[in-house]
Amino acid sequence: MTESPETSAADPGPHQLQGQVVFEDAEYLDAVVDLLGAIAYGELSAFERLVDDAGLAPSLRDKVEMCAMASLEFGHVSRLHERLVQLGADPFDAMAPFEAAIDLFHAHTAPADWYEGLIKAYVGDGLAADFYREIAAYLDADTRDLIVASLADTGQASFAVRHIRQAIEADPRLAGRLALWGRRLMGEALTQAQRVAAERDALTALLAGGIDRPGLDLAAIGRMFTRITERHADRMAELGLSA
Amino acid sequence: MTESPETSAADPGPHQLQGQVVFEDAEYLDAVVDLLGAIAYGELSAFERLVDDAGLAPSLRDKVEMCAMASLEFGHVSRLHERLVQLGADPFDAMAPFEAAIDLFHAHTAPADWYEGLIKAYVGDGLAADFYREIAAYLDADTRDLIVASLADTGQASFAVRHIRQAIEADPRLAGRLALWGRRLMGEALTQAQRVAAERDALTALLAGGIDRPGLDLAAIGRMFTRITERHADRMAELGLSA
C-alpha cells in the first residue's frame, strides 16, 4: 500500500475578475502556468507517441484500440489550454519550456516493439501522472481538480496489463527484457524531471512553500519519491514484472 | 459549377430485426460492408498520417491544430464500426481488404514538408470524400447519411487554404512545386481506386446496378470522374494553385 501526499493543500483561492481567474501571488501563478504547460505538452506528445507506437500493433483491432486511447488523451489538451487562457497565459508559451525535456524522454525511450510500447503507455503515463498529482496536492482546489481529471487513465492500464500478461504467458523469457525496459523508463523519467526542476524556479519554489503555503523539506521530498517509486513497482507487479 | 450525382438512389430500405439491420439483397449488403470498411480504414489511416505529418508543423500552435483535426477524424471510425456491427459484420474483417491500397497511397504520397502535408490533408481527404459521396448516392438513406457525416470536413479546408495562400504570397515559387504535388495526389488516388475496383466485385456490382436498383453505364461513370476531377480543380484553385 502506498500513502497519499502527506500535507493537504493550503488553498491560495483564486478569484474571478471579469472572466479572468486571478491569483494574488504572482509566483504562485507562475508555478501553476508552468505546471499546466508541462502537463499539456506532456499530453500532446503522449498522444503523438501513442499514435506512432500504434503502428507496431500486431492487429488492426489493437491499433484502433490504441488510437482510441490516444484520442481521449488529446481531449485533455484543450481543457488545459482553456484554463491557461483564463489565467491570462498563452498556452503555447506555457508549453514551450518543457518541449526539450519531454522530447528527450521520448527520444530516449523509443519502443523497439509493440510490448515495449504498451509498457511505456501504461508505466510512463502512470509515472508522469503520479508526479503531477503529488505536486497538485499543493495547489488550489480548482487547479488540482483540473490536473487530476487531465491525468485520468484513458484505458491504457487494463489494455496493457491484459496484453503483457498474455505475452509473458506465451513466452516467459520476455519478462526479463520487459522488466529492464520498465527500469529504463523510470530512470529516464527521473533524469528529465530533475532537469526540469533545475531550470524552472517557479516550480521548485512552489514545492519549497511560501509565507502562507506549506512546503516540502528534504525529508518530505524523499518520501514523495519513495511513494512514486512504490507506485511504479505496483504497476510493474500488475504487469507480472519485477521493478 | 459541378453537378451533383445524376441519379437519385433507389432505397433498398433495410429493416430492423432484433437490433440487427437486415437487407434482403445479400450482394447489396456485401457492397455496403465493403464501402463502410474502406471508409473506416481510410479514416483510421488519415488519422495516423495527419498526426505524423503534424510533426512537420512550423509551430506548436499549428501542430496542436492539426492534431485536433486528426482527433475529430478518428471519432468517425467508431460510428462506422457500430454500423458494421449492426449489419452483422466484423469491422476489422471489413477494413482488412482495403489496407494494402490505402497504405500504398500513403507510402507513395509521404509529404516532404509541412505544405505538402497540408495540401494532402485538404486535397487528399477531399478527393476521397467526393468519391465515396458519389457511391453513397446509390445507397439507402441510412447508409448514405452515415457516410456523408463520416466524410465531413474537420477543419482541414480553411486551415490548409489559409496557410498555403500565406506561404505562396511569401514565396511565389512554391506554387509550381505544390501544383505538381496536387497532380501527384490525384494520380495516386486514381491508381489505388482502380486497384480496389478491380478487386472488389461487390463494389463494382453496386455501381453496375441490380434488378431494382439503377446503375451506371460507362458514360455515367465517365461523367462521375469528370465531376470528381472538377471538384479537385476547384480545391486547387481555392489554394491558389493550378490543377
Tab-separated table of C-alpha atoms in Angstrom:
chain	number	residue	atom	x	y	z
A	1	MET	CA	0.000	0.000	0.000
A	2	THR	CA	1.223	3.497	-0.770
A	3	GLU	CA	0.380	6.619	1.245
A	4	SER	CA	-1.243	9.685	-0.189
A	5	PRO	CA	0.544	13.069	-0.223
A	6	GLU	CA	1.298	13.985	3.381
A	7	THR	CA	0.114	17.529	3.671
A	8	SER	CA	-3.245	18.753	2.456
A	9	ALA	CA	-3.145	21.827	0.287
A	10	ALA	CA	-3.493	25.334	1.574
A	11	ASP	CA	-5.906	26.935	-0.854
A	12	PRO	CA	-4.497	30.208	-2.245
A	13	GLY	CA	-8.032	30.647	-3.558
A	14	PRO	CA	-8.110	32.347	-6.929
A	15	HIS	CA	-10.926	34.811	-7.514
A	16	GLN	CA	-12.793	35.620	-10.695
A	17	LEU	CA	-12.432	39.090	-12.189
A	18	GLN	CA	-14.272	39.818	-15.439
A	19	GLY	CA	-13.905	36.251	-16.707
A	20	GLN	CA	-10.220	36.067	-15.749
A	21	VAL	CA	-9.009	33.883	-12.927
A	22	VAL	CA	-6.740	35.953	-10.666
A	23	PHE	CA	-4.246	34.800	-8.058
A	24	GLU	CA	-2.843	37.383	-5.613
A	25	ASP	CA	0.531	35.645	-5.526
A	26	ALA	CA	2.437	36.190	-8.805
A	27	GLU	CA	4.979	33.485	-8.003
A	28	TYR	CA	2.194	31.000	-7.379
A	29	LEU	CA	0.567	31.938	-10.686
A	30	ASP	CA	3.885	31.338	-12.493
A	31	ALA	CA	4.118	27.894	-10.940
A	32	VAL	CA	0.550	26.977	-11.926
A	33	VAL	CA	1.138	28.168	-15.513
A	34	ASP	CA	4.349	26.123	-15.632
A	35	LEU	CA	2.632	23.048	-14.329
A	36	LEU	CA	-0.354	23.254	-16.688
A	37	GLY	CA	2.009	23.958	-19.600
A	38	ALA	CA	4.149	20.946	-18.737
A	39	ILE	CA	1.117	18.654	-18.448
A	40	ALA	CA	-0.394	19.969	-21.697
A	41	TYR	CA	2.828	19.409	-23.630
A	42	GLY	CA	3.181	16.014	-21.977
A	43	GLU	CA	-0.329	15.023	-23.094
A	44	LEU	CA	0.254	16.312	-26.619
A	45	SER	CA	3.457	14.346	-27.035
A	46	ALA	CA	1.992	11.271	-25.340
A	47	PHE	CA	-0.783	11.481	-27.955
A	48	GLU	CA	1.717	11.689	-30.812
A	49	ARG	CA	3.827	8.823	-29.401
A	50	LEU	CA	0.799	6.593	-28.790
A	51	VAL	CA	-0.406	7.043	-32.372
A	52	ASP	CA	3.114	6.373	-33.631
A	53	ASP	CA	3.539	3.289	-31.433
A	54	ALA	CA	0.110	2.035	-32.556
A	55	GLY	CA	1.893	1.334	-35.851
A	56	LEU	CA	3.606	-1.560	-34.028
A	57	ALA	CA	0.269	-3.215	-33.203
A	58	PRO	CA	0.016	-6.884	-34.217
A	59	SER	CA	-3.573	-6.440	-35.432
A	60	LEU	CA	-5.891	-3.752	-36.750
A	61	ARG	CA	-8.073	-4.226	-33.665
A	62	ASP	CA	-5.185	-3.450	-31.299
A	63	LYS	CA	-4.150	-0.493	-33.416
A	64	VAL	CA	-7.640	1.016	-33.295
A	65	GLU	CA	-7.844	0.496	-29.533
A	66	MET	CA	-4.503	2.270	-29.022
A	67	CYS	CA	-5.504	5.151	-31.313
A	68	ALA	CA	-8.775	5.498	-29.377
A	69	MET	CA	-6.860	5.855	-26.086
A	70	ALA	CA	-4.575	8.400	-27.749
A	71	SER	CA	-7.546	10.454	-28.973
A	72	LEU	CA	-9.036	10.573	-25.486
A	73	GLU	CA	-5.680	11.744	-24.167
A	74	PHE	CA	-5.612	14.537	-26.724
A	75	GLY	CA	-9.000	15.742	-25.483
A	76	HIS	CA	-7.316	16.808	-22.227
A	77	VAL	CA	-5.049	19.274	-24.016
A	78	SER	CA	-7.830	21.700	-24.943
A	79	ARG	CA	-9.176	21.839	-21.375
A	80	LEU	CA	-5.705	22.675	-20.056
A	81	HIS	CA	-5.363	25.340	-22.745
A	82	GLU	CA	-8.696	26.914	-21.774
A	83	ARG	CA	-7.553	27.202	-18.177
A	84	LEU	CA	-4.239	28.746	-19.221
A	85	VAL	CA	-6.118	31.368	-21.220
A	86	GLN	CA	-8.339	32.094	-18.174
A	87	LEU	CA	-5.133	32.648	-16.199
A	88	GLY	CA	-4.032	35.222	-18.777
A	89	ALA	CA	-1.275	32.982	-20.161
A	90	ASP	CA	-0.559	31.962	-23.766
A	91	PRO	CA	-0.942	28.163	-23.839
A	92	PHE	CA	1.845	27.750	-26.397
A	93	ASP	CA	4.303	29.934	-24.489
A	94	ALA	CA	3.414	27.919	-21.383
A	95	MET	CA	4.164	24.605	-23.133
A	96	ALA	CA	7.404	25.692	-24.812
A	97	PRO	CA	9.804	25.428	-21.841
A	98	PHE	CA	9.000	21.710	-21.475
A	99	GLU	CA	9.450	20.671	-25.100
A	100	ALA	CA	13.148	19.836	-24.790
A	101	ALA	CA	12.901	17.625	-21.694
A	102	ILE	CA	9.765	15.758	-22.793
A	103	ASP	CA	11.028	15.286	-26.365
A	104	LEU	CA	14.304	13.910	-24.973
A	105	PHE	CA	12.376	11.496	-22.758
A	106	HIS	CA	10.596	10.150	-25.840
A	107	ALA	CA	13.757	10.110	-27.985
A	108	HIS	CA	15.499	8.036	-25.314
A	109	THR	CA	12.581	5.651	-24.836
A	110	ALA	CA	11.508	4.784	-28.389
A	111	PRO	CA	9.950	1.316	-28.020
A	112	ALA	CA	11.563	-1.474	-30.043
A	113	ASP	CA	8.322	-3.443	-30.337
A	114	TRP	CA	4.624	-3.468	-29.501
A	115	TYR	CA	5.178	-4.739	-25.949
A	116	GLU	CA	7.670	-2.034	-25.068
A	117	GLY	CA	5.189	0.495	-26.497
A	118	LEU	CA	2.384	-0.897	-24.311
A	119	ILE	CA	4.512	-0.757	-21.176
A	120	LYS	CA	5.528	2.776	-21.992
A	121	ALA	CA	1.882	3.772	-22.452
A	122	TYR	CA	0.981	2.340	-19.051
A	123	VAL	CA	4.116	2.769	-16.924
A	124	GLY	CA	5.342	6.042	-18.456
A	125	ASP	CA	1.920	7.667	-18.250
A	126	GLY	CA	1.454	6.351	-14.723
A	127	LEU	CA	4.768	7.798	-13.580
A	128	ALA	CA	4.018	11.215	-15.044
A	129	ALA	CA	0.527	11.160	-13.526
A	130	ASP	CA	1.843	10.255	-10.047
A	131	PHE	CA	4.418	13.002	-10.199
A	132	TYR	CA	1.950	15.707	-11.250
A	133	ARG	CA	-0.641	14.536	-8.716
A	134	GLU	CA	1.940	14.850	-5.919
A	135	ILE	CA	2.558	18.454	-6.934
A	136	ALA	CA	-1.172	19.101	-7.414
A	137	ALA	CA	-1.682	18.374	-3.703
A	138	TYR	CA	-0.022	21.759	-3.024
A	139	LEU	CA	-2.381	23.703	-5.286
A	140	ASP	CA	-5.763	25.383	-5.039
A	141	ALA	CA	-8.781	23.101	-5.442
A	142	ASP	CA	-9.763	24.217	-8.973
A	143	THR	CA	-6.299	23.679	-10.415
A	144	ARG	CA	-5.960	20.387	-8.542
A	145	ASP	CA	-9.269	19.071	-9.908
A	146	LEU	CA	-8.336	20.018	-13.480
A	147	ILE	CA	-4.955	18.293	-13.168
A	148	VAL	CA	-6.413	15.139	-11.665
A	149	ALA	CA	-9.039	14.974	-14.450
A	150	SER	CA	-6.369	15.564	-17.113
A	151	LEU	CA	-4.324	12.670	-15.827
A	152	ALA	CA	-7.193	10.173	-15.766
A	153	ASP	CA	-6.253	6.837	-17.266
A	154	THR	CA	-7.834	6.573	-20.728
A	155	GLY	CA	-7.762	2.785	-20.729
A	156	GLN	CA	-4.026	2.160	-21.063
A	157	ALA	CA	-3.828	0.309	-17.755
A	158	SER	CA	-6.200	-2.583	-18.390
A	159	PHE	CA	-5.243	-2.769	-22.076
A	160	ALA	CA	-1.512	-3.039	-21.326
A	161	VAL	CA	-1.927	-5.428	-18.392
A	162	ARG	CA	-4.069	-7.804	-20.444
A	163	HIS	CA	-1.701	-7.882	-23.431
A	164	ILE	CA	1.559	-8.068	-21.476
A	165	ARG	CA	0.338	-10.879	-19.206
A	166	GLN	CA	-0.772	-12.893	-22.238
A	167	ALA	CA	2.544	-12.316	-23.995
A	168	ILE	CA	4.612	-13.411	-20.980
A	169	GLU	CA	2.430	-16.493	-20.577
A	170	ALA	CA	3.164	-17.388	-24.202
A	171	ASP	CA	6.888	-16.595	-23.917
A	172	PRO	CA	8.187	-16.348	-20.313
A	173	ARG	CA	11.631	-15.179	-21.486
A	174	LEU	CA	10.015	-11.854	-22.444
A	175	ALA	CA	9.685	-10.967	-18.738
A	176	GLY	CA	13.400	-10.271	-18.268
A	177	ARG	CA	13.704	-7.862	-21.169
A	178	LEU	CA	10.473	-6.035	-20.305
A	179	ALA	CA	11.488	-5.672	-16.626
A	180	LEU	CA	14.702	-3.945	-17.760
A	181	TRP	CA	12.646	-1.737	-20.064
A	182	GLY	CA	10.468	-0.657	-17.106
A	183	ARG	CA	13.595	0.351	-15.179
A	184	ARG	CA	14.870	2.323	-18.126
A	185	LEU	CA	11.582	4.244	-18.349
A	186	MET	CA	11.839	5.083	-14.635
A	187	GLY	CA	15.465	6.189	-14.922
A	188	GLU	CA	14.812	8.368	-17.955
A	189	ALA	CA	11.739	9.964	-16.330
A	190	LEU	CA	13.769	10.878	-13.217
A	191	THR	CA	16.583	12.330	-15.336
A	192	GLN	CA	14.209	14.611	-17.226
A	193	ALA	CA	12.231	15.555	-14.098
A	194	GLN	CA	15.473	16.675	-12.409
A	195	ARG	CA	16.368	18.684	-15.483
A	196	VAL	CA	13.033	20.497	-15.369
A	197	ALA	CA	13.329	21.079	-11.596
A	198	ALA	CA	16.782	22.640	-12.090
A	199	GLU	CA	15.508	25.003	-14.786
A	200	ARG	CA	12.083	26.084	-13.590
A	201	ASP	CA	12.432	28.198	-10.464
A	202	ALA	CA	8.703	28.785	-10.063
A	203	LEU	CA	8.007	25.049	-9.812
A	204	THR	CA	10.736	24.396	-7.254
A	205	ALA	CA	9.661	27.478	-5.282
A	206	LEU	CA	6.155	26.012	-5.212
A	207	LEU	CA	7.445	22.812	-3.646
A	208	ALA	CA	9.537	24.827	-1.157
A	209	GLY	CA	6.371	26.603	0.012
A	210	GLY	CA	5.580	30.286	0.659
A	211	ILE	CA	4.568	32.587	3.507
A	212	ASP	CA	1.062	31.201	3.748
A	213	ARG	CA	1.615	27.899	1.882
A	214	PRO	CA	3.212	24.822	3.435
A	215	GLY	CA	6.189	23.427	1.534
A	216	LEU	CA	8.307	20.313	1.470
A	217	ASP	CA	11.570	19.870	3.362
A	218	LEU	CA	14.189	17.452	2.034
A	219	ALA	CA	12.806	14.582	4.077
A	220	ALA	CA	9.323	15.174	2.640
A	221	ILE	CA	10.717	15.250	-0.909
A	222	GLY	CA	12.442	11.945	-0.167
A	223	ARG	CA	9.145	10.451	0.998
A	224	MET	CA	7.432	11.770	-2.149
A	225	PHE	CA	9.943	9.930	-4.359
A	226	THR	CA	9.518	6.817	-2.227
A	227	ARG	CA	5.753	6.941	-2.902
A	228	ILE	CA	6.304	7.432	-6.652
A	229	THR	CA	8.778	4.534	-6.730
A	230	GLU	CA	6.365	2.281	-4.830
A	231	ARG	CA	3.536	3.021	-7.223
A	232	HIS	CA	5.844	2.262	-10.136
A	233	ALA	CA	6.652	-1.105	-8.530
A	234	ASP	CA	2.908	-1.758	-8.072
A	235	ARG	CA	2.331	-1.176	-11.815
A	236	MET	CA	5.222	-3.436	-12.800
A	237	ALA	CA	3.859	-6.152	-10.479
A	238	GLU	CA	0.439	-5.735	-12.075
A	239	LEU	CA	2.081	-6.474	-15.434
A	240	GLY	CA	3.735	-9.564	-13.947
A	241	LEU	CA	7.184	-7.917	-13.995
A	242	SER	CA	9.755	-7.161	-11.294
A	243	ALA	CA	10.522	-3.465	-10.793
B	1	MET	CA	-20.044	24.707	-61.101
B	2	THR	CA	-20.170	20.957	-60.704
B	3	GLU	CA	-23.300	18.839	-60.960
B	4	SER	CA	-24.466	16.526	-58.247
B	5	PRO	CA	-24.712	12.751	-58.821
B	6	GLU	CA	-27.115	12.236	-61.679
B	7	THR	CA	-29.455	9.589	-60.435
B	8	SER	CA	-31.102	9.685	-57.032
B	9	ALA	CA	-30.814	6.484	-55.069
B	10	ALA	CA	-33.343	3.713	-55.086
B	11	ASP	CA	-33.746	2.893	-51.428
B	12	PRO	CA	-33.277	-0.855	-50.798
B	13	GLY	CA	-34.608	0.061	-47.345
B	14	PRO	CA	-33.076	-2.047	-44.611
B	15	HIS	CA	-35.381	-3.210	-41.851
B	16	GLN	CA	-34.624	-3.705	-38.192
B	17	LEU	CA	-34.758	-7.227	-36.729
B	18	GLN	CA	-33.917	-7.632	-33.043
B	19	GLY	CA	-31.334	-4.829	-33.080
B	20	GLN	CA	-29.786	-6.052	-36.334
B	21	VAL	CA	-30.148	-4.136	-39.557
B	22	VAL	CA	-31.168	-6.502	-42.334
B	23	PHE	CA	-31.014	-6.039	-46.101
B	24	GLU	CA	-32.899	-8.512	-48.312
B	25	ASP	CA	-30.248	-8.329	-51.006
B	26	ALA	CA	-27.062	-10.162	-49.925
B	27	GLU	CA	-24.988	-8.648	-52.716
B	28	TYR	CA	-26.104	-5.176	-51.700
B	29	LEU	CA	-25.161	-5.922	-48.089
B	30	ASP	CA	-21.682	-7.049	-49.201
B	31	ALA	CA	-21.205	-3.787	-51.071
B	32	VAL	CA	-22.297	-1.677	-48.096
B	33	VAL	CA	-19.954	-3.605	-45.768
B	34	ASP	CA	-17.109	-3.104	-48.261
B	35	LEU	CA	-17.787	0.587	-48.548
B	36	LEU	CA	-18.046	1.218	-44.796
B	37	GLY	CA	-14.906	-0.889	-44.251
B	38	ALA	CA	-12.982	1.091	-46.874
B	39	ILE	CA	-14.071	4.428	-45.396
B	40	ALA	CA	-13.271	3.295	-41.832
B	41	TYR	CA	-9.786	2.153	-42.807
B	42	GLY	CA	-9.323	5.354	-44.801
B	43	GLU	CA	-10.263	7.481	-41.770
B	44	LEU	CA	-8.011	5.458	-39.464
B	45	SER	CA	-5.004	5.856	-41.719
B	46	ALA	CA	-5.795	9.523	-42.444
B	47	PHE	CA	-5.756	9.998	-38.663
B	48	GLU	CA	-2.368	8.298	-38.342
B	49	ARG	CA	-0.896	10.264	-41.266
B	50	LEU	CA	-2.260	13.611	-40.016
B	51	VAL	CA	-0.696	13.063	-36.598
B	52	ASP	CA	2.548	12.022	-38.240
B	53	ASP	CA	2.550	14.998	-40.624
B	54	ALA	CA	1.762	17.320	-37.679
B	55	GLY	CA	5.386	16.661	-36.723
B	56	LEU	CA	6.322	18.874	-39.692
B	57	ALA	CA	4.414	21.853	-38.265
B	58	PRO	CA	6.438	25.080	-38.017
B	59	SER	CA	4.949	25.926	-34.606
B	60	LEU	CA	3.397	24.218	-31.611
B	61	ARG	CA	0.147	26.061	-32.349
B	62	ASP	CA	-0.062	24.607	-35.865
B	63	LYS	CA	0.825	21.166	-34.566
B	64	VAL	CA	-1.961	21.261	-31.985
B	65	GLU	CA	-4.474	22.440	-34.592
B	66	MET	CA	-3.548	19.594	-36.953
B	67	CYS	CA	-3.735	17.017	-34.143
B	68	ALA	CA	-7.167	18.372	-33.180
B	69	MET	CA	-8.427	17.830	-36.757
B	70	ALA	CA	-6.955	14.338	-36.711
B	71	SER	CA	-8.697	13.501	-33.452
B	72	LEU	CA	-12.058	14.594	-34.848
B	73	GLU	CA	-11.425	12.406	-37.895
B	74	PHE	CA	-10.746	9.420	-35.665
B	75	GLY	CA	-14.113	9.942	-33.980
B	76	HIS	CA	-15.782	8.851	-37.241
B	77	VAL	CA	-14.184	5.404	-37.112
B	78	SER	CA	-16.181	4.212	-34.104
B	79	ARG	CA	-19.511	5.249	-35.665
B	80	LEU	CA	-18.688	3.309	-38.849
B	81	HIS	CA	-17.706	0.324	-36.706
B	82	GLU	CA	-21.006	0.447	-34.802
B	83	ARG	CA	-22.910	0.349	-38.072
B	84	LEU	CA	-20.837	-2.575	-39.358
B	85	VAL	CA	-21.641	-4.497	-36.174
B	86	GLN	CA	-25.366	-3.715	-36.661
B	87	LEU	CA	-25.038	-5.165	-40.159
B	88	GLY	CA	-23.666	-8.383	-38.649
B	89	ALA	CA	-20.128	-7.738	-39.974
B	90	ASP	CA	-16.824	-7.748	-38.129
B	91	PRO	CA	-15.452	-4.193	-38.504
B	92	PHE	CA	-11.852	-5.395	-38.693
B	93	ASP	CA	-12.584	-8.026	-41.332
B	94	ALA	CA	-14.440	-5.324	-43.256
B	95	MET	CA	-11.454	-2.955	-43.134
B	96	ALA	CA	-8.779	-5.536	-43.981
B	97	PRO	CA	-9.293	-5.750	-47.801
B	98	PHE	CA	-8.503	-2.041	-48.148
B	99	GLU	CA	-5.325	-1.910	-46.093
B	100	ALA	CA	-2.970	-2.611	-48.990
B	101	ALA	CA	-4.341	0.016	-51.404
B	102	ILE	CA	-4.719	2.761	-48.793
B	103	ASP	CA	-1.311	2.051	-47.232
B	104	LEU	CA	0.251	2.206	-50.698
B	105	PHE	CA	-1.447	5.527	-51.373
B	106	HIS	CA	0.149	6.934	-48.214
B	107	ALA	CA	3.535	5.309	-48.882
B	108	HIS	CA	3.588	6.923	-52.339
B	109	THR	CA	2.474	10.332	-51.092
B	110	ALA	CA	4.612	10.943	-47.997
B	111	PRO	CA	4.830	14.743	-47.798
B	112	ALA	CA	8.325	16.250	-47.945
B	113	ASP	CA	7.372	19.284	-45.877
B	114	TRP	CA	4.591	20.964	-43.928
B	115	TYR	CA	2.983	22.478	-47.036
B	116	GLU	CA	2.774	19.181	-48.888
B	117	GLY	CA	1.259	17.710	-45.714
B	118	LEU	CA	-1.367	20.453	-45.570
B	119	ILE	CA	-2.327	20.005	-49.219
B	120	LYS	CA	-2.566	16.281	-48.717
B	121	ALA	CA	-4.843	16.792	-45.701
B	122	TYR	CA	-7.161	19.012	-47.731
B	123	VAL	CA	-6.935	17.728	-51.302
B	124	GLY	CA	-6.454	14.032	-50.495
B	125	ASP	CA	-9.290	13.997	-47.999
B	126	GLY	CA	-11.482	15.955	-50.374
B	127	LEU	CA	-10.864	13.515	-53.212
B	128	ALA	CA	-11.685	10.512	-51.059
B	129	ALA	CA	-14.806	12.225	-49.739
B	130	ASP	CA	-16.049	13.106	-53.253
B	131	PHE	CA	-15.503	9.557	-54.435
B	132	TYR	CA	-17.352	7.967	-51.509
B	133	ARG	CA	-20.175	10.504	-51.717
B	134	GLU	CA	-20.669	9.653	-55.402
B	135	ILE	CA	-21.071	5.995	-54.476
B	136	ALA	CA	-23.236	6.854	-51.457
B	137	ALA	CA	-25.794	8.350	-53.853
B	138	TYR	CA	-26.659	4.745	-54.870
B	139	LEU	CA	-27.292	3.586	-51.313
B	140	ASP	CA	-30.197	3.508	-48.866
B	141	ALA	CA	-30.783	6.725	-46.906
B	142	ASP	CA	-29.397	5.497	-43.536
B	143	THR	CA	-26.110	4.331	-45.021
B	144	ARG	CA	-25.852	7.454	-47.136
B	145	ASP	CA	-26.370	9.754	-44.122
B	146	LEU	CA	-23.738	7.899	-42.103
B	147	ILE	CA	-21.219	8.124	-44.942
B	148	VAL	CA	-21.852	11.819	-45.545
B	149	ALA	CA	-21.448	12.549	-41.807
B	150	SER	CA	-18.246	10.484	-41.681
B	151	LEU	CA	-16.750	12.462	-44.511
B	152	ALA	CA	-17.484	15.875	-43.007
B	153	ASP	CA	-14.540	18.245	-43.179
B	154	THR	CA	-12.990	18.531	-39.711
B	155	GLY	CA	-11.434	21.900	-40.413
B	156	GLN	CA	-8.713	20.888	-42.882
B	157	ALA	CA	-10.131	23.055	-45.666
B	158	SER	CA	-9.929	26.503	-44.104
B	159	PHE	CA	-6.751	25.626	-42.204
B	160	ALA	CA	-4.924	24.470	-45.340
B	161	VAL	CA	-6.230	27.296	-47.550
B	162	ARG	CA	-5.126	29.961	-45.059
B	163	HIS	CA	-1.617	28.529	-44.611
B	164	ILE	CA	-0.934	27.720	-48.261
B	165	ARG	CA	-2.095	31.126	-49.519
B	166	GLN	CA	0.144	32.864	-46.983
B	167	ALA	CA	3.111	30.676	-47.937
B	168	ILE	CA	2.724	31.342	-51.672
B	169	GLU	CA	2.397	35.062	-51.000
B	170	ALA	CA	5.703	34.949	-49.131
B	171	ASP	CA	7.412	32.771	-51.763
B	172	PRO	CA	5.600	32.630	-55.140
B	173	ARG	CA	8.000	29.965	-56.478
B	174	LEU	CA	6.337	27.490	-54.084
B	175	ALA	CA	3.223	27.456	-56.301
B	176	GLY	CA	4.849	25.389	-59.075
B	177	ARG	CA	6.061	22.622	-56.816
B	178	LEU	CA	2.771	22.459	-54.887
B	179	ALA	CA	0.709	22.343	-58.101
B	180	LEU	CA	2.726	19.295	-59.207
B	181	TRP	CA	2.185	17.767	-55.781
B	182	GLY	CA	-1.590	18.164	-56.164
B	183	ARG	CA	-1.447	16.327	-59.509
B	184	ARG	CA	0.564	13.540	-57.954
B	185	LEU	CA	-2.050	13.125	-55.200
B	186	MET	CA	-4.806	12.904	-57.835
B	187	GLY	CA	-2.866	10.369	-59.932
B	188	GLU	CA	-2.040	8.169	-56.984
B	189	ALA	CA	-5.646	8.275	-55.718
B	190	LEU	CA	-6.957	7.165	-59.136
B	191	THR	CA	-4.383	4.356	-59.328
B	192	GLN	CA	-5.419	2.958	-55.972
B	193	ALA	CA	-9.147	3.432	-56.632
B	194	GLN	CA	-8.811	1.405	-59.851
B	195	ARG	CA	-6.958	-1.287	-57.941
B	196	VAL	CA	-9.794	-1.524	-55.412
B	197	ALA	CA	-12.438	-1.539	-58.158
B	198	ALA	CA	-10.655	-4.413	-59.904
B	199	GLU	CA	-10.527	-6.498	-56.727
B	200	ARG	CA	-13.845	-5.859	-55.009
B	201	ASP	CA	-16.646	-7.376	-57.049
B	202	ALA	CA	-19.407	-6.307	-54.657
B	203	LEU	CA	-18.495	-2.634	-55.047
B	204	THR	CA	-18.352	-2.743	-58.828
B	205	ALA	CA	-21.617	-4.720	-58.924
B	206	LEU	CA	-23.167	-1.956	-56.833
B	207	LEU	CA	-22.172	0.672	-59.382
B	208	ALA	CA	-23.454	-1.552	-62.207
B	209	GLY	CA	-26.867	-1.655	-60.524
B	210	GLY	CA	-29.257	-4.516	-59.734
B	211	ILE	CA	-32.748	-5.708	-60.627
B	212	ASP	CA	-34.457	-2.964	-58.645
B	213	ARG	CA	-31.520	-0.590	-58.327
B	214	PRO	CA	-30.369	1.837	-61.009
B	215	GLY	CA	-26.738	1.534	-62.008
B	216	LEU	CA	-24.142	3.383	-64.004
B	217	ASP	CA	-23.281	2.748	-67.630
B	218	LEU	CA	-19.804	3.607	-68.928
B	219	ALA	CA	-20.876	7.104	-69.951
B	220	ALA	CA	-22.248	7.768	-66.468
B	221	ILE	CA	-19.009	6.540	-64.883
B	222	GLY	CA	-17.148	8.922	-67.160
B	223	ARG	CA	-19.333	11.804	-66.001
B	224	MET	CA	-18.751	10.800	-62.389
B	225	PHE	CA	-14.974	11.048	-62.877
B	226	THR	CA	-15.432	14.392	-64.616
B	227	ARG	CA	-17.297	15.701	-61.553
B	228	ILE	CA	-14.581	14.399	-59.207
B	229	THR	CA	-11.862	16.000	-61.354
B	230	GLU	CA	-13.724	19.307	-61.455
B	231	ARG	CA	-14.079	19.397	-57.694
B	232	HIS	CA	-10.366	18.634	-57.363
B	233	ALA	CA	-9.621	21.606	-59.642
B	234	ASP	CA	-11.933	23.790	-57.502
B	235	ARG	CA	-9.950	22.873	-54.386
B	236	MET	CA	-6.609	23.541	-56.073
B	237	ALA	CA	-7.916	26.939	-57.237
B	238	GLU	CA	-9.063	27.699	-53.699
B	239	LEU	CA	-5.451	27.104	-52.604
B	240	GLY	CA	-4.253	29.444	-55.335
B	241	LEU	CA	-2.785	26.564	-57.387
B	242	SER	CA	-3.396	25.301	-60.910
B	243	ALA	CA	-4.790	21.760	-61.137
